Short mmCIF file of C-alpha atoms and ligand atoms in Angstrom, two decimals:
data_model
loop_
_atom_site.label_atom_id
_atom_site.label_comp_id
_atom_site.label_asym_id
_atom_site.label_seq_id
_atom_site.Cartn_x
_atom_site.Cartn_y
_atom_site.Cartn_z
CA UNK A 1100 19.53 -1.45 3.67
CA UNK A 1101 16.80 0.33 1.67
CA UNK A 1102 15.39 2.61 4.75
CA UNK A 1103 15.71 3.47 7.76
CA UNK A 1104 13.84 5.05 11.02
CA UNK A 1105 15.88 6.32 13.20
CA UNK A 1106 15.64 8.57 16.57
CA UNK A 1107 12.72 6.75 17.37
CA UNK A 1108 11.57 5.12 20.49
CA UNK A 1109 10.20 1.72 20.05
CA UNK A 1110 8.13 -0.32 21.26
CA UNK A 1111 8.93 -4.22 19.81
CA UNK A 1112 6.22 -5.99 21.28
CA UNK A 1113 8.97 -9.10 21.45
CA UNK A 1114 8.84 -8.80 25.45
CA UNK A 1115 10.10 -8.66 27.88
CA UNK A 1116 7.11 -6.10 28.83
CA UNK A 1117 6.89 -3.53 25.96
CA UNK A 1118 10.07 -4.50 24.13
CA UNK A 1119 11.21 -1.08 24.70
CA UNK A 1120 14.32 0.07 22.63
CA UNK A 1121 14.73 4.13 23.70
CA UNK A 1122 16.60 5.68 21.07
CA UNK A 1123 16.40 3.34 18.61
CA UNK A 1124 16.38 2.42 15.16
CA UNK A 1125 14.44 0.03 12.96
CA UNK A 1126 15.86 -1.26 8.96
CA UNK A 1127 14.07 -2.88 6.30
CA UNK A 1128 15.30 -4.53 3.28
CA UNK A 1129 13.20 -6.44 0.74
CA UNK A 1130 10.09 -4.90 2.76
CA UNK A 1131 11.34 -7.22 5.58
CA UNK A 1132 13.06 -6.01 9.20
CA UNK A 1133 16.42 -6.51 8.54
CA UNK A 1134 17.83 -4.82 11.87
CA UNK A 1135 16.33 -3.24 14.85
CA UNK A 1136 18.48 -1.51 17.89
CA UNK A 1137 20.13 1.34 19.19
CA UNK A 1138 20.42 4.16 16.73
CA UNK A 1139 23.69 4.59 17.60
CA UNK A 1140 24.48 0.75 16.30
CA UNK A 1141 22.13 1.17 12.94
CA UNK A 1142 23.39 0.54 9.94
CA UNK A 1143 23.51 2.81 6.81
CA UNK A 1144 20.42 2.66 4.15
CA UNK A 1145 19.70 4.02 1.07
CA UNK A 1146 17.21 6.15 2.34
CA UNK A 1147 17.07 7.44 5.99
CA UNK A 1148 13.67 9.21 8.33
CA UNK A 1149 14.11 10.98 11.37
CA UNK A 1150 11.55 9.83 13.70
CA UNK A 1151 12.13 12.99 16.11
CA UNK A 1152 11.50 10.89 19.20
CA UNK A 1153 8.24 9.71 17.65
CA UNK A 1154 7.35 5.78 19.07
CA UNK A 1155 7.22 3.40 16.75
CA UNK A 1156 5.20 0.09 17.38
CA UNK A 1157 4.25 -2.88 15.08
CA UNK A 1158 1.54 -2.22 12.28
CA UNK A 1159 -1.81 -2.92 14.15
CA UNK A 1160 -3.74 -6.39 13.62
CA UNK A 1161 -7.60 -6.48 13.55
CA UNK A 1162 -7.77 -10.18 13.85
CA UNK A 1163 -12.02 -10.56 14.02
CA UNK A 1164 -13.69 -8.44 11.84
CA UNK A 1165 -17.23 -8.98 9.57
CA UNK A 1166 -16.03 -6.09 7.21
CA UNK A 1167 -17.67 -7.33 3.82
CA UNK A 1168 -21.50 -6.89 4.23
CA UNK A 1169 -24.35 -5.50 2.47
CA UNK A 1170 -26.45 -2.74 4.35
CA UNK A 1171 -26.60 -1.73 7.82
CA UNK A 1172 -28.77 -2.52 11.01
CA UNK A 1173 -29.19 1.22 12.05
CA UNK A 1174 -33.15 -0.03 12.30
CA UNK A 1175 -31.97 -2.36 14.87
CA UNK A 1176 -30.04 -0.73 16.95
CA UNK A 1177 -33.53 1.94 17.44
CA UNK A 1178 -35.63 -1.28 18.19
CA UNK A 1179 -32.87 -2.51 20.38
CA UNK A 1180 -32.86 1.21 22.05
CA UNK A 1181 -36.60 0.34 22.60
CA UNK A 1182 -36.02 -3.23 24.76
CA UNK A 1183 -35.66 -5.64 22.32
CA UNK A 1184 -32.48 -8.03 22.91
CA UNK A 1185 -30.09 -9.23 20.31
CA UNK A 1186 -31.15 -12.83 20.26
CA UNK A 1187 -34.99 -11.70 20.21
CA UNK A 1188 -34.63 -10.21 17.00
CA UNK A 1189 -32.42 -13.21 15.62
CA UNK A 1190 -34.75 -15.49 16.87
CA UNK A 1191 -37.98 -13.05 14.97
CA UNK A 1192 -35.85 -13.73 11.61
CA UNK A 1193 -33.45 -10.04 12.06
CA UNK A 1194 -30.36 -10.03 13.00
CA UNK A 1195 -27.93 -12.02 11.06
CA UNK A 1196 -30.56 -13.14 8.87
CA UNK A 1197 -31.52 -9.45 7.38
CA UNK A 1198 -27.79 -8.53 7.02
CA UNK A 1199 -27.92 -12.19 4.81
CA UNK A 1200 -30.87 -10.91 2.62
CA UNK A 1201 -28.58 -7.40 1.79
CA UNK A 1202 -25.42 -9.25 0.86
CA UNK A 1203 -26.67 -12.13 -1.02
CA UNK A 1204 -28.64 -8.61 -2.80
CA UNK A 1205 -25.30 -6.40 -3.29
CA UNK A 1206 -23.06 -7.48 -6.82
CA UNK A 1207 -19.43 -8.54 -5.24
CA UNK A 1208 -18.30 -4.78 -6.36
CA UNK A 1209 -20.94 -3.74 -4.26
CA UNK A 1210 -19.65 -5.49 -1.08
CA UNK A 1211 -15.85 -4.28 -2.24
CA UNK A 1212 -17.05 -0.11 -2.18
CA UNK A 1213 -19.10 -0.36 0.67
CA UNK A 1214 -16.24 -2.28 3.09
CA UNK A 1215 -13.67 0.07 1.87
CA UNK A 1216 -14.79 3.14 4.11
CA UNK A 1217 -14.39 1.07 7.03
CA UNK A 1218 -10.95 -0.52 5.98
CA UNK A 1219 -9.84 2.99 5.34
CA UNK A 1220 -10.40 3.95 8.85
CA UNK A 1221 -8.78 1.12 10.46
CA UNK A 1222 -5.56 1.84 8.41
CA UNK A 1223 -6.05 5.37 8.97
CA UNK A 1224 -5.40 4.35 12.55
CA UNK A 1225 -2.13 1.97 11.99
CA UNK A 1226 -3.85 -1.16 10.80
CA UNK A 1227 -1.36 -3.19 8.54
CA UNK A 1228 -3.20 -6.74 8.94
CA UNK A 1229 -7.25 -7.24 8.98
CA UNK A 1230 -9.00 -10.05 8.88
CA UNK A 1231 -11.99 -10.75 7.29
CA UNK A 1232 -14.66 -13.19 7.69
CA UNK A 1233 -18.05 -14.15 5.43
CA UNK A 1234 -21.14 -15.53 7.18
CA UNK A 1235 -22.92 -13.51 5.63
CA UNK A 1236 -24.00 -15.48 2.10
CA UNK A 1237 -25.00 -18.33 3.64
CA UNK A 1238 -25.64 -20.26 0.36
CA UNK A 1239 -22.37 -21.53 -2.19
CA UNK A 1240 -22.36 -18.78 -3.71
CA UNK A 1241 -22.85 -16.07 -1.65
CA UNK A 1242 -20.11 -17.33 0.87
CA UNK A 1243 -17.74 -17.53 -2.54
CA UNK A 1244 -18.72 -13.87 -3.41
CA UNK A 1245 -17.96 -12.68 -0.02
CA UNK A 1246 -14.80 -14.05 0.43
CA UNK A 1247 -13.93 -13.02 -3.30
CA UNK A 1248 -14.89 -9.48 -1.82
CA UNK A 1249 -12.71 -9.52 1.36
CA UNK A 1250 -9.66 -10.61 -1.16
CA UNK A 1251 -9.97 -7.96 -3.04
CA UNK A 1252 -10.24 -5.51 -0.35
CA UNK A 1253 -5.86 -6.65 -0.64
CA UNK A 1254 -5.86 -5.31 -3.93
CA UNK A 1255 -7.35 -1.75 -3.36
CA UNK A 1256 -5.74 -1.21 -0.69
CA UNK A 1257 -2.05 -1.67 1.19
CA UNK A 1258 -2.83 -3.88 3.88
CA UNK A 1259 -2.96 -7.46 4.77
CA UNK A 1260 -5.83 -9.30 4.52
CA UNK A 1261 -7.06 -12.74 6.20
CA UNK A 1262 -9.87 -14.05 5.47
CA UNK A 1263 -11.97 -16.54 7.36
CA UNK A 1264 -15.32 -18.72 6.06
CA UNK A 1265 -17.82 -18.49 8.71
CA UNK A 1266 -20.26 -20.78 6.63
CA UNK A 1267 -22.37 -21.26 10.13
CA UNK A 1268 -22.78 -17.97 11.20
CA UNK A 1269 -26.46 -18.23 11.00
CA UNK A 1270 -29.13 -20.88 9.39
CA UNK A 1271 -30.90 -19.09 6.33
CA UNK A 1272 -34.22 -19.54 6.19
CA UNK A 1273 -34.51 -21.70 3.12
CA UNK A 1274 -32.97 -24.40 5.81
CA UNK A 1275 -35.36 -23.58 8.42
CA UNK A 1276 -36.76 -27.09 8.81
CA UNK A 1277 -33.69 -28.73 7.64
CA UNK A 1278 -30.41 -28.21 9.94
CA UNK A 1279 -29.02 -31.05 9.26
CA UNK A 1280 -28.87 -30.45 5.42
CA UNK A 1281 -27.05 -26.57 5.89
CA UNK A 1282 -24.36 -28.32 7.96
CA UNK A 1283 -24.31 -31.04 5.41
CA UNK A 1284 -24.22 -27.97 2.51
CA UNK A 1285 -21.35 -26.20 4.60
CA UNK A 1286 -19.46 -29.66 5.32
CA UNK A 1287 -19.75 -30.90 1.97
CA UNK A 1288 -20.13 -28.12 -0.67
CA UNK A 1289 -18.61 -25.30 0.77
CA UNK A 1290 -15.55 -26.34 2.31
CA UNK A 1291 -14.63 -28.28 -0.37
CA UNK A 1292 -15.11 -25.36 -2.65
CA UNK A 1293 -12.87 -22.62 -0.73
CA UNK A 1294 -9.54 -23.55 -2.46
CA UNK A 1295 -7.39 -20.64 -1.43
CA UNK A 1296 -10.35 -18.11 -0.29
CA UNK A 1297 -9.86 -18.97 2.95
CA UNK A 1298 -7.29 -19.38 5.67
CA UNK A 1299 -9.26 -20.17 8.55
CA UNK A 1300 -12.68 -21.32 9.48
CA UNK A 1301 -15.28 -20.24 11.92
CA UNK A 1302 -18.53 -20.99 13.63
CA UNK A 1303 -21.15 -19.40 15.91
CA UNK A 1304 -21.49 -21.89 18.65
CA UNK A 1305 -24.11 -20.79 20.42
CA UNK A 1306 -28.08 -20.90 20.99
CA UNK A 1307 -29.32 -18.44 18.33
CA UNK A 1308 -26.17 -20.21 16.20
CA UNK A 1309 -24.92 -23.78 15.65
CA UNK A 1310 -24.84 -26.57 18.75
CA UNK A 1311 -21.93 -28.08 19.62
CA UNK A 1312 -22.36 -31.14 17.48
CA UNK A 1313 -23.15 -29.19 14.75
CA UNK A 1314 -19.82 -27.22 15.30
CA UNK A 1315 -17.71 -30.30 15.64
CA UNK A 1316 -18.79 -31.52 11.90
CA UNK A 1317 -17.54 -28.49 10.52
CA UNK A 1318 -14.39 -28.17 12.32
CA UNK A 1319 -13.73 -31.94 11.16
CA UNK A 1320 -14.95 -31.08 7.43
CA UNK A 1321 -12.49 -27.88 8.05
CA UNK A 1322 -9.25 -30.22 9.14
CA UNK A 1323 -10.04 -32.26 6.71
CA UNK A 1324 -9.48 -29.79 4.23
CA UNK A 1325 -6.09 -28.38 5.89
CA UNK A 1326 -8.08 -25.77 7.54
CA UNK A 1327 -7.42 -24.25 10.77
CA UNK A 1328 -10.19 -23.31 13.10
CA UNK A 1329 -11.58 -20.48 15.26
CA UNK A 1330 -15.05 -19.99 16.92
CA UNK A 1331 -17.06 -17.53 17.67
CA UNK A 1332 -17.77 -19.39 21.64
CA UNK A 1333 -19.48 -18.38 24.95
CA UNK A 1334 -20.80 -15.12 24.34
CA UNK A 1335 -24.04 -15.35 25.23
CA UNK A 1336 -24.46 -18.42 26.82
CA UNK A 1337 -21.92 -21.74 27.89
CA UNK A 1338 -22.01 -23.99 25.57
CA UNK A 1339 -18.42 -25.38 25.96
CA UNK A 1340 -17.51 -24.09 22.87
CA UNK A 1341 -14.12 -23.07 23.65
CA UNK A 1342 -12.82 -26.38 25.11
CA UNK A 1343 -14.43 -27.97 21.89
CA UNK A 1344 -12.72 -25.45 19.77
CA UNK A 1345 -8.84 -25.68 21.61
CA UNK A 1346 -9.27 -29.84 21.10
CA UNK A 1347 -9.22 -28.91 17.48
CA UNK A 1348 -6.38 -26.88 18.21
CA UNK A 1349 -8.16 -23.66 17.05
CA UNK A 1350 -5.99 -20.55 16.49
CA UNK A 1351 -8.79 -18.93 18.73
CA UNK A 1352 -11.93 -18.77 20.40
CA UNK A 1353 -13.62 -14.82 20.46
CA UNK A 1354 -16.00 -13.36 22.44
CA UNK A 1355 -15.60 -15.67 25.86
CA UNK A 1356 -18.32 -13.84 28.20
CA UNK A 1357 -19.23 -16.69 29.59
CA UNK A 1358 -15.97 -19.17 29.30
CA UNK A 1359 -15.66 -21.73 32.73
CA UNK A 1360 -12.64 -23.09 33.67
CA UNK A 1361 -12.50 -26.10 32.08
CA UNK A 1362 -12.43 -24.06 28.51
CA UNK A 1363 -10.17 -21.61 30.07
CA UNK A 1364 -7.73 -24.87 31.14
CA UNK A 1365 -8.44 -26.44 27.42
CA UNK A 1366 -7.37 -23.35 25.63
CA UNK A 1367 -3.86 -22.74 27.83
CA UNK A 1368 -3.22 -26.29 26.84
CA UNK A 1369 -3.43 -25.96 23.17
CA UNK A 1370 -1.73 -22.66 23.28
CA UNK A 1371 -5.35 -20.82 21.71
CA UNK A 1372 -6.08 -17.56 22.11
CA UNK A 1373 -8.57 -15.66 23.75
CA UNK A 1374 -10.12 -13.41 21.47
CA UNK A 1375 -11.81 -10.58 23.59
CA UNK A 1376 -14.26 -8.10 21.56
CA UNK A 1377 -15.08 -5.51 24.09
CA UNK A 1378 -16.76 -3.24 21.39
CA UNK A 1379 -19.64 -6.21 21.15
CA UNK A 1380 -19.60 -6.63 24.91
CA UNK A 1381 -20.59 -2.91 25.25
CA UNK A 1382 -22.69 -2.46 22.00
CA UNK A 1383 -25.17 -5.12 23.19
CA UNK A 1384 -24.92 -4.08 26.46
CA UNK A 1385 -23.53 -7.01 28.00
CA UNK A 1386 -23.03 -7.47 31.72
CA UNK A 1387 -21.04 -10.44 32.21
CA UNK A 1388 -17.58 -9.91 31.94
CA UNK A 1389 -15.15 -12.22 30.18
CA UNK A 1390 -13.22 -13.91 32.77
CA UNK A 1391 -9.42 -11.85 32.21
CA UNK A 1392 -7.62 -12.86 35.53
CA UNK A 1393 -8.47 -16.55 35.16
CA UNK A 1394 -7.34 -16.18 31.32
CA UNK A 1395 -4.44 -14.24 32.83
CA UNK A 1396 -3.48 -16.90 35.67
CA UNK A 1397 -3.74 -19.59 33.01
CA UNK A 1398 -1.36 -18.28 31.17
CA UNK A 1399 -3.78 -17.89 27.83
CA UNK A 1400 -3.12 -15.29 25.39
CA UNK A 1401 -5.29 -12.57 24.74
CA UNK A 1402 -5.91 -10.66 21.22
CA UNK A 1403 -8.01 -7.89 21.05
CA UNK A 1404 -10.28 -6.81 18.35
CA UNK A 1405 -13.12 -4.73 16.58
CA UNK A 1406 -15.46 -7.52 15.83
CA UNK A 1407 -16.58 -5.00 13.00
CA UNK A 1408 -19.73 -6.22 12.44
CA UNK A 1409 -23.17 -4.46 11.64
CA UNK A 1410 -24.98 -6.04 14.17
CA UNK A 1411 -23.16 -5.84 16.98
CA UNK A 1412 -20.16 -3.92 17.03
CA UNK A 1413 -20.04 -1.22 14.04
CA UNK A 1414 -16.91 -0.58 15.54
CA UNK A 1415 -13.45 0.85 13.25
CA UNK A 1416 -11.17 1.63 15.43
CA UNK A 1417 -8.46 -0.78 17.22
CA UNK A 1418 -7.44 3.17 19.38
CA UNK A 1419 -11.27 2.85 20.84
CA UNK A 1420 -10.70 -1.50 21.24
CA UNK A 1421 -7.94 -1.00 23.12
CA UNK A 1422 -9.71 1.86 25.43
CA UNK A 1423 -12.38 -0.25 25.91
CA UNK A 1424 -10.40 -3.29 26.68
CA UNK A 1425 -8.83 -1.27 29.66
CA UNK A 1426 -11.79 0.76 30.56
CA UNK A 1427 -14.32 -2.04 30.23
CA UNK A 1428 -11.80 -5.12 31.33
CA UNK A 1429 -9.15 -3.43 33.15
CA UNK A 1430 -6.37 -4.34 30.55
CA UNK A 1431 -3.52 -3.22 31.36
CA UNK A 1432 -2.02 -0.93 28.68
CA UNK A 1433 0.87 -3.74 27.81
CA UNK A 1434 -2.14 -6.21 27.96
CA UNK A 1435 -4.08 -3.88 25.12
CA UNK A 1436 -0.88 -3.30 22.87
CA UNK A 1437 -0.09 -7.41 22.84
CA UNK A 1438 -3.41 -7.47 22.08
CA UNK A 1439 -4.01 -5.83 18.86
CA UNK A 1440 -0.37 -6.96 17.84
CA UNK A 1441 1.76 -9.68 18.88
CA UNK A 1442 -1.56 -11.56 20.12
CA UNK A 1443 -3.89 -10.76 17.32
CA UNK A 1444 -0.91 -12.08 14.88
CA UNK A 1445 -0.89 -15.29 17.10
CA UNK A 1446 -4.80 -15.34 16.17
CA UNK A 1447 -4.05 -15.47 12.56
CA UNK A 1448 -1.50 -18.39 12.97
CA UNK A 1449 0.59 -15.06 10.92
CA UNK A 1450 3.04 -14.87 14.41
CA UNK A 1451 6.10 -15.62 12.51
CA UNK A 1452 5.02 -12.93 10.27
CA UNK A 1453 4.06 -10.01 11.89
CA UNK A 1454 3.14 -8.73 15.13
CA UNK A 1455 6.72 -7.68 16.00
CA UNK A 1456 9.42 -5.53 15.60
CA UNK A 1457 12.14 -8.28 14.95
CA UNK A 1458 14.44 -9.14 12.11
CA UNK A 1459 12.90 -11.29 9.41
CA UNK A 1460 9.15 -10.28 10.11
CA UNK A 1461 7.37 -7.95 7.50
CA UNK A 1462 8.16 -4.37 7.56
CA UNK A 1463 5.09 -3.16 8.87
CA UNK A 1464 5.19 -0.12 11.46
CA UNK A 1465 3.60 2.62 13.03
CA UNK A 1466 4.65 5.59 13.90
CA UNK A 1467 3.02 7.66 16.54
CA UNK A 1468 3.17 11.20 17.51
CA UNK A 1469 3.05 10.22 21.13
CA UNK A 1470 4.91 10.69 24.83
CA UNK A 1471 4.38 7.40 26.34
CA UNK A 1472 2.29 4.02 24.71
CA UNK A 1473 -0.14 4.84 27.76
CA UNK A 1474 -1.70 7.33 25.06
CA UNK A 1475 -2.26 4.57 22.29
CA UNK A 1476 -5.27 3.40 25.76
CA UNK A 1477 -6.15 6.72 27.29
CA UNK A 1478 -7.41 8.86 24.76
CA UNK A 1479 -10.93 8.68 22.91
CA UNK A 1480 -11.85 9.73 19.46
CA UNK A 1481 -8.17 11.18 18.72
CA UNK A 1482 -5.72 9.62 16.32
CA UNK A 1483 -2.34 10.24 17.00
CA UNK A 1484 -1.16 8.21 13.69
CA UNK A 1485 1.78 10.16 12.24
CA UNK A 1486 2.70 7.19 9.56
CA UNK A 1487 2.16 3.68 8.66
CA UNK A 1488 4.76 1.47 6.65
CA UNK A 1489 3.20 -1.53 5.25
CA UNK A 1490 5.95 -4.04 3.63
CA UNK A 1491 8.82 -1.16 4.45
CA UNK A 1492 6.86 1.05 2.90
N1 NIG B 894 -21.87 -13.27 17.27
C1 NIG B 894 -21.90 -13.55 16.08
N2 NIG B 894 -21.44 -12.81 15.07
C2 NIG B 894 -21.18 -11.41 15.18
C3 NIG B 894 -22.42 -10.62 15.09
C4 NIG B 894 -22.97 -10.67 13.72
C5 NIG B 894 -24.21 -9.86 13.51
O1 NIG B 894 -25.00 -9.61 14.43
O2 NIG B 894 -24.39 -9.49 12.34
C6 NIG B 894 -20.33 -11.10 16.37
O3 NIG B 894 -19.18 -11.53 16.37
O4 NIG B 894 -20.76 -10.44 17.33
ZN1 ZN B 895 -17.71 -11.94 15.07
#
């Protein structure tokens, strides 16, 4: 073996519950798990850290961020602290639409610098996998330059990064009159165009976003293309989004305030997962809850994530996500650990991959200076991080 942890208390996230080994030990070879049990079974390694009685738990997985923009809505956020909703300003051309007109302004460097603060402090709190979505080009090139940007974020930095086109986030102006012909430009031009950008693709199915219809031509352009899908569905209004989304057989469907049964049934069926962003769900000020024992009862996975997004979640922290997802949607704390690993690497289709402590998965850790995973939930605005191995290291 080339390391390993031992005197550790882990938490595998394979089930049942926490996975817990207590003292236990964790090997990597090749930047792969090659063993994990009792310490007292581990075998030898080249190079061997004494956890201390430290936890260990899989590398964290952000799987719905907007990371890669240009500029910041700090102006909207005051006019929103004044009365005016979200979707008033989207609909009065803000919104989406002014976070557009700074990234189709910053040079693809640009976007790389200014996303790397907030990458920094989600690995500075255990993240190993992120993943990144455009939406915010709207136009060939600007989607291309976006994505370029979220691919390189892989190259500055150790971490994992996924990367999802989210061509109809918003319609740009220059389309205002023409809907038919920026689904017909996403369907036709940029889809075809991604090549290996892109390993997923999203929408915004909802009134200030794309209609259902409109939504089912790019999820066919998107399978057509060897694509899996996602959506961003329900989260301000019902527009059935989810069950439209899980008949594609998307990885996910995010956001889910106001999912009905029928999409809740639809998405146990095809095995997507729920997506739940509580930092949007509090930033807007929502007040309908997503529907968590019905997603429960079903049987439906749930992910957690930051929705990182200037708009409406300038949120970098998966420690605050998962406070909020028991705080704000009584989570329990196994519920909020699943859900920004094992569940958020079932998001990313990457659940063979990571997500877990088991043999054959990428090495990717963290190590917490902690007494009980109950911490990871309870505490606010303190970062108990004592390491993170990415790829065993
Ligand atoms: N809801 C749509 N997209 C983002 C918000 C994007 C924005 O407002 O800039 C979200 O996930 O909440
Ligand atoms: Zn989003």
């Amino acid at each position: 073996m080339d390391r390993l942890w031992t005197n550790a208390r882990i938490a595998t996230m394979a089930g049942p519950g926490l996975g817990m080994i207590e003292r236990g030990a964790v090997a990597a070879r090749d930047g792969r798990i090659a063993w994990v049990g009792p310490a007292s079974e581990a075998p030898t390694a080249a190079e061997t850290i004494d956890c201390e009685g430290r936890w260990i738990t899989p590398g964290l997985v952000d799987c719905h961020t907007h990371l890669v923009h240009g500029g910041d809505r700090a102006q909207e956020f005051e006019l929103r602290l004044q009365g005016a909703s979200y979707e008033a300003i989207a609909r009065a051309g803000g919104g989406i639409v002014s976070t557009m007109r700074a990234t189709r302004e910053a040079g693809e460097a640009d976007l790389v610098a200014s996303a790397l603060p907030r990458l920094d402090a989600l690995i500075a709190e255990g993240a190993t996998t992120v993943e990144v979505k455009s939406g915010y080009g709207l136009s060939l090139d600007g989607e291309l330059k976006m994505l370029r940007a979220a691919r390189a974020l892989g190259d500055e930095r150790p971490v994992r990064i996924a990367t999802t086109f989210l061509g109809t986030h918003a319609l740009p102006p220059e389309y205002a009159d023409d809907r038919t012909g920026y689904v017909d430009l996403v369907c036709d031009e940029m889809i075809p165009a991604l090549g290996g950008l892109a390993d997923a693709v999203d929408a915004f199915c909802e009134g200030i976003g794309f209609t259902p219809d409109e939504t089912r031509r790019v999820f066919e352009a998107a399978r057509a293309h060897g694509l899996r899908v996602k959506l961003h569905a329900e989260q301000l209004s019902n527009q059935h989004g989810a069950a439209l989304a899980a008949s594609y057989d998307a990885l996910s469907a995010d956001h889910l305030e106001y999912l009905d049964d029928a999409g809740i049934a639809a998405m146990a069926k095809a095995g997507t997962v729920a997506t739940l962003l509580p930092g949007a769900y509090y930033f807007v000020r929502e007040t309908k809850l997503p529907p968590i024992q019905a997603l429960r009862d079903a049987g439906v996975p749930i992910a957690l994530a930051t929705d990182c997004n200037p708009g409406t979640s300038p949120l970098t922290s998966l420690l605050l996500v998962m406070n909020m997802g028991a705080t704000l949607f009584r989570l329990t704390v196994e519920e909020c650990l699943a859900g920004v690993t094992r569940e958020a690497a079932r998001a990313l289709g990457l659940q063979t991959e990571i997500g877990t402590i088991e043999p054959g998965k990428s090495c990717d850790l963290a190590i917490w200076d902690i007494e009980r995973p109950a911490e990871l939930v309870y505490r606010m605005g303190l970062n108990p991080l004592h390491a993170r191995i990415w790829k065993g290291v």
